[in-house]
Coordinates of C-alpha atoms and ligand atoms in Angstrom, one line a residue:
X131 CA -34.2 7.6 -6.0
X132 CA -32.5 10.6 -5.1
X133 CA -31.6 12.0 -8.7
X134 CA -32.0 16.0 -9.0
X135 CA -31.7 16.3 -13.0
X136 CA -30.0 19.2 -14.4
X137 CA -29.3 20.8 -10.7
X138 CA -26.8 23.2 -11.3
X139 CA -25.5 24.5 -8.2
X140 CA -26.4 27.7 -6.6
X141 CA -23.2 28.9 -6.6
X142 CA -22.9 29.4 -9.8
X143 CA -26.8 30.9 -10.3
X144 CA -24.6 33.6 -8.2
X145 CA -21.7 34.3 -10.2
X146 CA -23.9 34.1 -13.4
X147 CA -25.9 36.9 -11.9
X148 CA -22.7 39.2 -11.0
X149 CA -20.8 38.6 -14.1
X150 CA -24.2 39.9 -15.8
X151 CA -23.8 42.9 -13.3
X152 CA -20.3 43.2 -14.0
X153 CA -20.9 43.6 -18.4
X154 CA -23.5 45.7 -17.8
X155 CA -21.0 48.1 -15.8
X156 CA -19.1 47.9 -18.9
X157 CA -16.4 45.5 -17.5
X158 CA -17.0 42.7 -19.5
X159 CA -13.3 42.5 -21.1
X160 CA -11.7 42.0 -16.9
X161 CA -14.3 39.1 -16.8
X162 CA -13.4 35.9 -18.0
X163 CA -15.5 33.7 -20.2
X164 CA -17.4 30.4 -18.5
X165 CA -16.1 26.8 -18.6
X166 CA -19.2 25.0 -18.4
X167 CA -18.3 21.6 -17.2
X168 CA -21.0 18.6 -17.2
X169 CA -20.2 16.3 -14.6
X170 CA -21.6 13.6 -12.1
X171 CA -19.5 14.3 -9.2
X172 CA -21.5 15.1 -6.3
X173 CA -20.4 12.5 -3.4
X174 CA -18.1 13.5 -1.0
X175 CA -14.7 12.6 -2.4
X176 CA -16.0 13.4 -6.3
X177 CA -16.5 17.0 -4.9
X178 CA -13.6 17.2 -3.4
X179 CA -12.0 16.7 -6.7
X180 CA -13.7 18.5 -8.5
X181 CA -13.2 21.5 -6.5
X182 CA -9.1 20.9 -7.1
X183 CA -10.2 21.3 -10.7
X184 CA -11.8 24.5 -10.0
X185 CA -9.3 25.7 -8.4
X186 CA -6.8 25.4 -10.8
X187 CA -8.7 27.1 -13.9
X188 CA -9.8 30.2 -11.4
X189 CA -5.9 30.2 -10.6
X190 CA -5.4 30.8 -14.4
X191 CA -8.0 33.4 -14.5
X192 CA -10.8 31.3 -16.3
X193 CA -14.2 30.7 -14.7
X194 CA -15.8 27.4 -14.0
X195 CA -19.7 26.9 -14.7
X196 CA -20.7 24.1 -12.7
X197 CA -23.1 21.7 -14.3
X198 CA -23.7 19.4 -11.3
X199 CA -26.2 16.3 -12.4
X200 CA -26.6 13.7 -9.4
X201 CA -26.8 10.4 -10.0
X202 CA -24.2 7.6 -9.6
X203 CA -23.0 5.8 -12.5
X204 CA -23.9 8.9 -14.8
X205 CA -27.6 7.8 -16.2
X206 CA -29.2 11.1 -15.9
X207 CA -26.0 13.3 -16.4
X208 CA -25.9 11.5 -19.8
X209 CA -29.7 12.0 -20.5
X210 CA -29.4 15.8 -19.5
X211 CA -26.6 16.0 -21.4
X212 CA -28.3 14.7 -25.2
X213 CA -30.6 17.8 -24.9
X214 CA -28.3 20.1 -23.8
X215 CA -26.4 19.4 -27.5
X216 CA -29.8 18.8 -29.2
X217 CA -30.4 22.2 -28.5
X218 CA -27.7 23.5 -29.7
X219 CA -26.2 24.9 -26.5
X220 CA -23.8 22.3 -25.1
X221 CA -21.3 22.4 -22.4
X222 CA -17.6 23.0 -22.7
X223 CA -16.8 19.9 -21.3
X224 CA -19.2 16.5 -20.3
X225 CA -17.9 13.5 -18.2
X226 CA -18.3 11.4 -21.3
X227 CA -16.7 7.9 -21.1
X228 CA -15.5 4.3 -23.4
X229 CA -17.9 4.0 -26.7
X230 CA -19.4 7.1 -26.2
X231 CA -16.6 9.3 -27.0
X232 CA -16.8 7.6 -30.3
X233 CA -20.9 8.2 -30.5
X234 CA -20.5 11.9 -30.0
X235 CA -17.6 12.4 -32.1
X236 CA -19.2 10.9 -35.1
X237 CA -22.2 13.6 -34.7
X238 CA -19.2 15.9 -35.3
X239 CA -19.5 18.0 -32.3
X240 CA -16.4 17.4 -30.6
X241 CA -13.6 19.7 -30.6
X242 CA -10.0 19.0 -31.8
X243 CA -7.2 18.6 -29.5
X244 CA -4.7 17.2 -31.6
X245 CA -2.2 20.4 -31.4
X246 CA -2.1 20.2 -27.6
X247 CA -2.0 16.5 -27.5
X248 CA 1.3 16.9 -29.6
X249 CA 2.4 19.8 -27.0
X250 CA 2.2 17.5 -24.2
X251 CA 3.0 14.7 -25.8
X252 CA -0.2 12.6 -24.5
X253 CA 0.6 9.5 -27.2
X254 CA 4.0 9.2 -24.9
X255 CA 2.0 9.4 -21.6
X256 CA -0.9 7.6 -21.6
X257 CA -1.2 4.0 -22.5
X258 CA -2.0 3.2 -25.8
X259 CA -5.5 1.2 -24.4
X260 CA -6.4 4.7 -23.1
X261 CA -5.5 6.8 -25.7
X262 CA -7.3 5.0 -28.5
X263 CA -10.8 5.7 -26.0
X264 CA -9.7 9.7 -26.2
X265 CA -9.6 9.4 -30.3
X266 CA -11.7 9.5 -33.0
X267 CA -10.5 8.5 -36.4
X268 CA -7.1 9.3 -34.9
X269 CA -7.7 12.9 -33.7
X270 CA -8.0 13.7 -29.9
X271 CA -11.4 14.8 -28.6
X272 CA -11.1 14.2 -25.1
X273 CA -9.1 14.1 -22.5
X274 CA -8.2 11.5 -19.7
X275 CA -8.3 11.8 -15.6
X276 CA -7.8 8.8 -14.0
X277 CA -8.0 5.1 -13.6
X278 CA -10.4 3.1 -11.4
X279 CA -10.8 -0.2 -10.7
X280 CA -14.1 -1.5 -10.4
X281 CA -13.4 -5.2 -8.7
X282 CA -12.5 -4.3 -5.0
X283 CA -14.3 -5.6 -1.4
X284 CA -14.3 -2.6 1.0
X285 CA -14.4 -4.1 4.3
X286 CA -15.2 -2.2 7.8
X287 CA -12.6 -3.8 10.0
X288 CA -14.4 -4.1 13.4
X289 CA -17.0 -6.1 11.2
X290 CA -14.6 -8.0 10.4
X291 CA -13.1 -8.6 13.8
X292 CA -16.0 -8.8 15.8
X293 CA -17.4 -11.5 12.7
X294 CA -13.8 -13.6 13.9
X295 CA -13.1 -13.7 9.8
X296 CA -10.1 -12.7 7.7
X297 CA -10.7 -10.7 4.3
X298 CA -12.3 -13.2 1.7
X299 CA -10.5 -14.6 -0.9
X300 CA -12.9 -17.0 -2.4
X301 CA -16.8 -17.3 -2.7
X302 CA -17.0 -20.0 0.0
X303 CA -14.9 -17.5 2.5
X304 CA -17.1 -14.3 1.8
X305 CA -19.9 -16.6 2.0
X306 CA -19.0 -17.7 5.5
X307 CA -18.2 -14.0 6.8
X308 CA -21.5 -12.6 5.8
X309 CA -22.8 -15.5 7.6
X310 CA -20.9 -14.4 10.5
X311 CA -21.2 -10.8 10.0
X312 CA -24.8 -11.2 9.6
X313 CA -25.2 -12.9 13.0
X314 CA -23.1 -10.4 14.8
X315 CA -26.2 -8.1 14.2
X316 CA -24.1 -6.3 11.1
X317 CA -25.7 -5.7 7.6
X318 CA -23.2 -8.0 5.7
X319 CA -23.2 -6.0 2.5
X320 CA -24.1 -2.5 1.9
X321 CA -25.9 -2.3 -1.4
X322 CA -27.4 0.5 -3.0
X323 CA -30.2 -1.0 -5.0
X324 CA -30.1 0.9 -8.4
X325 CA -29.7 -1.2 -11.8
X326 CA -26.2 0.6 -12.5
X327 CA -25.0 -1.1 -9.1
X328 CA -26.6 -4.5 -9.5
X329 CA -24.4 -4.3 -12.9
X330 CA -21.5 -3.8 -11.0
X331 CA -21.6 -6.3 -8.8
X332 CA -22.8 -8.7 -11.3
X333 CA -19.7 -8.1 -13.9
X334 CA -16.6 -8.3 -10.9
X335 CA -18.5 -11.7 -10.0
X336 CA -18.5 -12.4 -13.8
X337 CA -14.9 -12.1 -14.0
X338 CA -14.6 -14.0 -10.8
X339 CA -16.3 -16.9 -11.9
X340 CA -15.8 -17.1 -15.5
X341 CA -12.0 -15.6 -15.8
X342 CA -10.5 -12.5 -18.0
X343 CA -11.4 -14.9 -21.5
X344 CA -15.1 -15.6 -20.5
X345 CA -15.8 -12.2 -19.5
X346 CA -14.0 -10.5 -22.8
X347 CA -15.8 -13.1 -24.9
X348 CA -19.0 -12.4 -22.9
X349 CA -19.0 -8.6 -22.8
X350 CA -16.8 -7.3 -25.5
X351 CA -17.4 -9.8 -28.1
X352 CA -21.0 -10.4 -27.1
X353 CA -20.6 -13.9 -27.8
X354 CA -23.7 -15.4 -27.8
X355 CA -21.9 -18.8 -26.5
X356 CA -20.8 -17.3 -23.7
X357 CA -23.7 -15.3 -23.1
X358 CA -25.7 -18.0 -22.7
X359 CA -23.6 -20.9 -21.3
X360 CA -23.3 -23.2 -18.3
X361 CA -20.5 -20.3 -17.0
X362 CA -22.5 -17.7 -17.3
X363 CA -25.0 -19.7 -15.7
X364 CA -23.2 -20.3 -12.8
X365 CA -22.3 -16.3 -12.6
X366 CA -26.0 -15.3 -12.5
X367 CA -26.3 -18.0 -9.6
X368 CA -23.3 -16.5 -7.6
X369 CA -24.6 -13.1 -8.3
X370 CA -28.4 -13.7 -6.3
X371 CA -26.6 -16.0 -3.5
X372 CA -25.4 -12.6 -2.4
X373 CA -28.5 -10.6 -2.2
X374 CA -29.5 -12.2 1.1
X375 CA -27.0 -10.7 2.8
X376 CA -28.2 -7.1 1.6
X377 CA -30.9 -5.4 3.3
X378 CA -34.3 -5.0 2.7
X379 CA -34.0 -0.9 2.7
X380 CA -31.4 -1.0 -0.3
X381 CA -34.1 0.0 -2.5
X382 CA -33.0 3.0 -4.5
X383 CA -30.0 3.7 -2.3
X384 CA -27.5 5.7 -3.4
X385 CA -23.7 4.2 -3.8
X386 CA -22.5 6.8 -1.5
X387 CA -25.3 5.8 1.2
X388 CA -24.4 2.1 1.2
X389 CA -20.2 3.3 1.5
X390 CA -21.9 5.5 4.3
X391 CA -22.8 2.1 6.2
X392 CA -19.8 0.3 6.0
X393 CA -17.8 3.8 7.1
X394 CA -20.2 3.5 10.6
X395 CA -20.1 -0.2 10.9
X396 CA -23.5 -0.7 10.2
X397 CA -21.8 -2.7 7.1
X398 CA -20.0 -4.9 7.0
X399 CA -18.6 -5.3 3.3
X400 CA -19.3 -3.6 0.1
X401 CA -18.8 -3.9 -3.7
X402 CA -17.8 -1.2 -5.3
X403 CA -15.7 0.5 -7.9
X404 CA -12.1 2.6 -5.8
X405 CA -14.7 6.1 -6.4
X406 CA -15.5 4.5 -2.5
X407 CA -12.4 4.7 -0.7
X408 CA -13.1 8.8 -1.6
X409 CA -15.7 8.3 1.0
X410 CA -13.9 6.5 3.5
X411 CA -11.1 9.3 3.4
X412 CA -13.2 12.4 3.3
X413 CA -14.5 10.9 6.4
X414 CA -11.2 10.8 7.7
X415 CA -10.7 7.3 7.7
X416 CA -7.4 5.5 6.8
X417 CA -6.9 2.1 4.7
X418 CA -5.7 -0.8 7.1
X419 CA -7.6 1.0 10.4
X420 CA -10.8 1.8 9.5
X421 CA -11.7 0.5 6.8
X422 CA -9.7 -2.8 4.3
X423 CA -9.7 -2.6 0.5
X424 CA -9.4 -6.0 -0.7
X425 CA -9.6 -7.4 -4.5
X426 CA -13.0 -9.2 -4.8
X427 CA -12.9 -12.6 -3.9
X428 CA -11.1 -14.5 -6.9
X429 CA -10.3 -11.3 -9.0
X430 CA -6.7 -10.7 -6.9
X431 CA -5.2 -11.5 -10.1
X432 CA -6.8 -9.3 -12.6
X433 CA -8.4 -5.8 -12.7
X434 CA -11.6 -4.4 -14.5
X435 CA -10.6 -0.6 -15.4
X436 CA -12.8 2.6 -15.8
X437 CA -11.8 5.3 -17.4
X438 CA -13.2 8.8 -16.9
X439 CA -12.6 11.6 -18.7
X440 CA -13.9 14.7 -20.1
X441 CA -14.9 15.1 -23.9
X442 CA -14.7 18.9 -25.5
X443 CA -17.3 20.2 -27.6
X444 CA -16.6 22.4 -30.3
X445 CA -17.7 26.1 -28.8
X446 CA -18.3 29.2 -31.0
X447 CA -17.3 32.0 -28.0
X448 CA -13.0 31.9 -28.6
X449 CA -12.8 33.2 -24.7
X450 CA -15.0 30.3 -23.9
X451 CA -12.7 28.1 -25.7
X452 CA -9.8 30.1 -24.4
X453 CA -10.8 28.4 -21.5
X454 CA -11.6 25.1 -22.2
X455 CA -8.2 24.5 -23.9
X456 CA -6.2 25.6 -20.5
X457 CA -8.9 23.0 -18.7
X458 CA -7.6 20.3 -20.9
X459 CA -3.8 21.3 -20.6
X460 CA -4.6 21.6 -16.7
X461 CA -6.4 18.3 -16.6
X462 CA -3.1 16.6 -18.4
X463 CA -0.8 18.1 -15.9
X464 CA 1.2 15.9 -13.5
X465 CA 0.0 18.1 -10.2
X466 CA -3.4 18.4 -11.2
X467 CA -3.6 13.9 -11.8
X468 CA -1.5 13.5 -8.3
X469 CA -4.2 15.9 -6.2
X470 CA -7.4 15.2 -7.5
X471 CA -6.5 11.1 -7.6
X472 CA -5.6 11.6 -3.9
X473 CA -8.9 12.7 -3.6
X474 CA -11.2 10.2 -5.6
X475 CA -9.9 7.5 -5.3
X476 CA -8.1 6.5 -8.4
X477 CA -4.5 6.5 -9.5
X478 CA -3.4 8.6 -12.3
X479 CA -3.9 8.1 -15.8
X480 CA -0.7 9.6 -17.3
X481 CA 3.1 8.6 -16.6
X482 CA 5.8 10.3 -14.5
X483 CA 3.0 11.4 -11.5
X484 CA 4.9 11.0 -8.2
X485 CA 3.0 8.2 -6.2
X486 CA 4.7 8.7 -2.7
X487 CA 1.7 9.9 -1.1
X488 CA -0.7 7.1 -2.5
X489 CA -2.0 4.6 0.2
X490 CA -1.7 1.3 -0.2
X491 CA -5.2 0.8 -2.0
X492 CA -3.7 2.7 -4.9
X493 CA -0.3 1.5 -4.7
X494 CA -2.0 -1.8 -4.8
X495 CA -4.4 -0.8 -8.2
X496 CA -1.4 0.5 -9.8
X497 CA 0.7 -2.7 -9.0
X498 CA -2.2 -4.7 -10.2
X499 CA -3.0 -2.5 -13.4
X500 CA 0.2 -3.6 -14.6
X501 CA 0.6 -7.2 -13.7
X502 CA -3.2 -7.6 -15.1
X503 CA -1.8 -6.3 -18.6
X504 CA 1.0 -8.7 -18.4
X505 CA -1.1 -12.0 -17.4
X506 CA -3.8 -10.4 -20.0
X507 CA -6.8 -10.1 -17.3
X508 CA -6.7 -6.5 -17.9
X509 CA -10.6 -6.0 -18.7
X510 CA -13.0 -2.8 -19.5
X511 CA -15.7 -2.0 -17.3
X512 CA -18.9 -2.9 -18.6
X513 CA -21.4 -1.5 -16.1
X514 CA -19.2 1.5 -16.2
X515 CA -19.4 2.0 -19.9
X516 CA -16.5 1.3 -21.3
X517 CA -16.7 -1.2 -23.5
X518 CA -20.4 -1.1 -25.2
X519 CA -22.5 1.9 -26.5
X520 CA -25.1 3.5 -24.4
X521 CA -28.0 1.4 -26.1
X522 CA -26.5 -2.5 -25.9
X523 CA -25.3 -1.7 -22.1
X524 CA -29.0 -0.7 -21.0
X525 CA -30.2 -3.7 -22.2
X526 CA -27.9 -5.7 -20.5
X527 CA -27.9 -3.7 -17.1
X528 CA -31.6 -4.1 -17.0
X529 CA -31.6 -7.7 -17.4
X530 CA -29.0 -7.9 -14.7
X531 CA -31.4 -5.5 -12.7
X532 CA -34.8 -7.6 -12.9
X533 CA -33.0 -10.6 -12.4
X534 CA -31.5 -9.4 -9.2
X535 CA -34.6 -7.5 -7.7
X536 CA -37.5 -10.5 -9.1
X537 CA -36.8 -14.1 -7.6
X538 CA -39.3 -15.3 -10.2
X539 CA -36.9 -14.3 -12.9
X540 CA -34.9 -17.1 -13.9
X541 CA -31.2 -17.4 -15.0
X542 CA -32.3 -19.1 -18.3
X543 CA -34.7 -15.7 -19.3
X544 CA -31.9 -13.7 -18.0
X545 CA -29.3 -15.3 -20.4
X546 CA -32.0 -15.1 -23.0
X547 CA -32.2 -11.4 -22.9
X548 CA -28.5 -10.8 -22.8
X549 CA -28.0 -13.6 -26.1
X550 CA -30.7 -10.6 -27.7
X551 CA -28.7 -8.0 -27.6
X552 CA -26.4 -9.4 -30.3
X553 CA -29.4 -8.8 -33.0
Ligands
BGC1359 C1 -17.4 7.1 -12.5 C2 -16.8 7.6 -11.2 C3 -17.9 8.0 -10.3 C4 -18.8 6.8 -10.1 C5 -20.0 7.1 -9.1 C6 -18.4 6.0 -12.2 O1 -19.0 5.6 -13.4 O2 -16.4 6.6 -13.4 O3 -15.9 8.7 -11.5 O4 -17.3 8.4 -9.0 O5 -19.4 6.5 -11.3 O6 -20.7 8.2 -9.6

């Protein structure tokens, strides 16, 4: 796996190195403090916006600290990030998402935002769903950036063509394309093979199969009747009928790699959360030539949302925190959401952001977002974190994982192991 934990770019060995210079010339007060932000956002499109992030605080005359952790999905940012605070040096900011907002906040090293929520009056633009993640026992401690949706097909269109098929709206039609695909001499589904990917596949064919209800009662509930149950069973059995049509170098593969294939046709299809089409458009690519974004088969009607944003930890420096508050104010800001959502793939999280110069994929999520709320088949990510703690969600992505990568492991031990996580 190609995980560098705790890389910090070199960049910002640099700047450490001539801000040091710079206080020990005696210029320390024209130097700015650090923002230290933790974050997971090495891909092509993620850097891309993080950079418009950058850019913004250094236009305000405060310093970003990169704190770069690869990994998709966030494991080993997360796992960096616990002994960062167990040491008693943590970042500014973290990428820190759902549950776990909650989980940190109760240790009681989150920072208050309250007085600038009020300023920018984030309880009038942001949806209630999203401002409840940001709070803890009512008070602001983080800070919202986008919405993704997680249950989208992104479909290389000459595959498509030269497979003769249209974009697959049910199982038995994407079952028939990567038949298609696959004899064309294409790789029918680009899939990188690490557990947090097997989990998202496996929960946008959950909510496929089994509907918004089954999936709430199934993930968010934990209901062991639907955990185990002749739905879920036919989920799981969905779920393997597509590895065939991965291949056998998946192993490991970054989610980037496998978005790679399908932007050079060497794909034809791939799962994945809308953090893909910032691939497709840093390679220059354009929705509806290139490359298709379709709603995974079955799931037109309803939307599994992600959530990212950025918790603040209580810092004892006040320039440091200087800092971090105009990071939070910036992040909130109308320009900042419509620029860096350009850029990753997402739509933005808070109202009034002018959405002229979305493509169709997001004009299309944001369409959706709303419609799902209305019809009630709005649902959290699960593989994405928003909906259980850390410690319940591993169990559950591992199962998903061994079932996936083991043909020996059945669908009745796999429901066995999720049905566990309830004691
Ligand atoms: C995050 C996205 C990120 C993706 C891949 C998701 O969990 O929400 O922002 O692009 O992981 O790393």
């Amino acid at each position: 796996m190609n995980r560098k934990v705790g890389r910090v770019k070199a960049g910002s060995k640099l700047k450490g190195w001539v801000l040091g210079g710079a206080m020990a010339l005696g210029l320390a007060t024209a130097v700015a403090a650090q923002v230290e932000v933790l974050h997971w956002w090495t891909a092509g499109g993620e850097a891309k916006s993080v950079a418009e992030l950058k850019t913004l605080l250094a236009n305000q005359g405060h310093q970003w600290r990169d704190f770069a952790v690869e990994g998709g999905g966030g494991d080993s940012a997360m796992a960096v990030l616990g002994d960062r605070v167990a040491n008693g040096n943590p970042p500014a900011a973290a990428q820190i998402k759902g549950p776990a907002i909650q989980e940190w906040g109760k240790k009681g090293v989150l920072a208050n935002l309250d007085d600038i929520a009020r300023e920018q009056a984030w309880d009038a633009q942001v949806p209630r769903v999203v401002g409840d993640i940001m709070k803890v026992d009512g008070h602001y401690v983080a800070v919202p950036v986008n919405v993704h949706r997680v249950n989208w097909l992104w479909i290389n269109r000459e595959a498509l063509r030269r497979a003769g098929g249209r974009p697959p709206r049910s199982w038995e039609e994407f079952f028939a394309v990567a038949e298609r695909m696959q004899k064309a001499g294409v790789i029918a589904v680009a899939h990188g093979g690490q557990p947090w990917q097997e989990f998202t596949t496996f929960e946008v064919v959950a909510l496929s199969v089994g509907g918004a209800d089954f999936y709430r009662r199934a993930f968010v509930k934990l209901d062991p009747a639907a955990l185990r149950s002749p739905a879920m069973e036919q989920v799981l059995t969905t779920f393997r009928r597509i590895k065939p049509y991965t291949d056998k170098a998946a192993t490991g593969r970054d989610w980037n790699k496998a978005t790679a294939m399908v932007i050079k046709g060497e794909a034809g299809m791939q799962f994945m959360g809308d953090w893909a089409k910032g691939e497709f458009l840093a390679a220059g690519q354009k929705p509806g030539e290139q490359f298709l974004c379709v709603a995974a088969p079955g799931t037109e009607r309803s939307y599994i949302f992600n959530i990212d944003s950025f918790a603040m930890f209580q810092l004892k420096d006040p320039r440091a925190a200087q800092g971090q508050r105009a990071l939070v104010k910036t992040i909130m800001s109308p320009g900042f959401q419509e620029t860096f959502n350009l850029n990753k793939g997402s739509i933005p999280v808070v109202t009034g952001v002018n959405r002229d110069r979305f493509d169709r994929c997001s004009q299309e999520s944001s369409a959706h977002f709303a419609a799902s709320a209305m019809l009630n088949n709005l649902v959290p990510s699960i593989a994405h974190r928003m909906v259980q703690g850390d410690a319940k969600e591993k169990v559950l992505r591992e199962a998903v994982a061994a079932f996936w990568n083991d043909e020996r492991v059945t669908a009745d031990e796999t429901m066995g192991k999720f049905v566990a996580v309830v004691k």
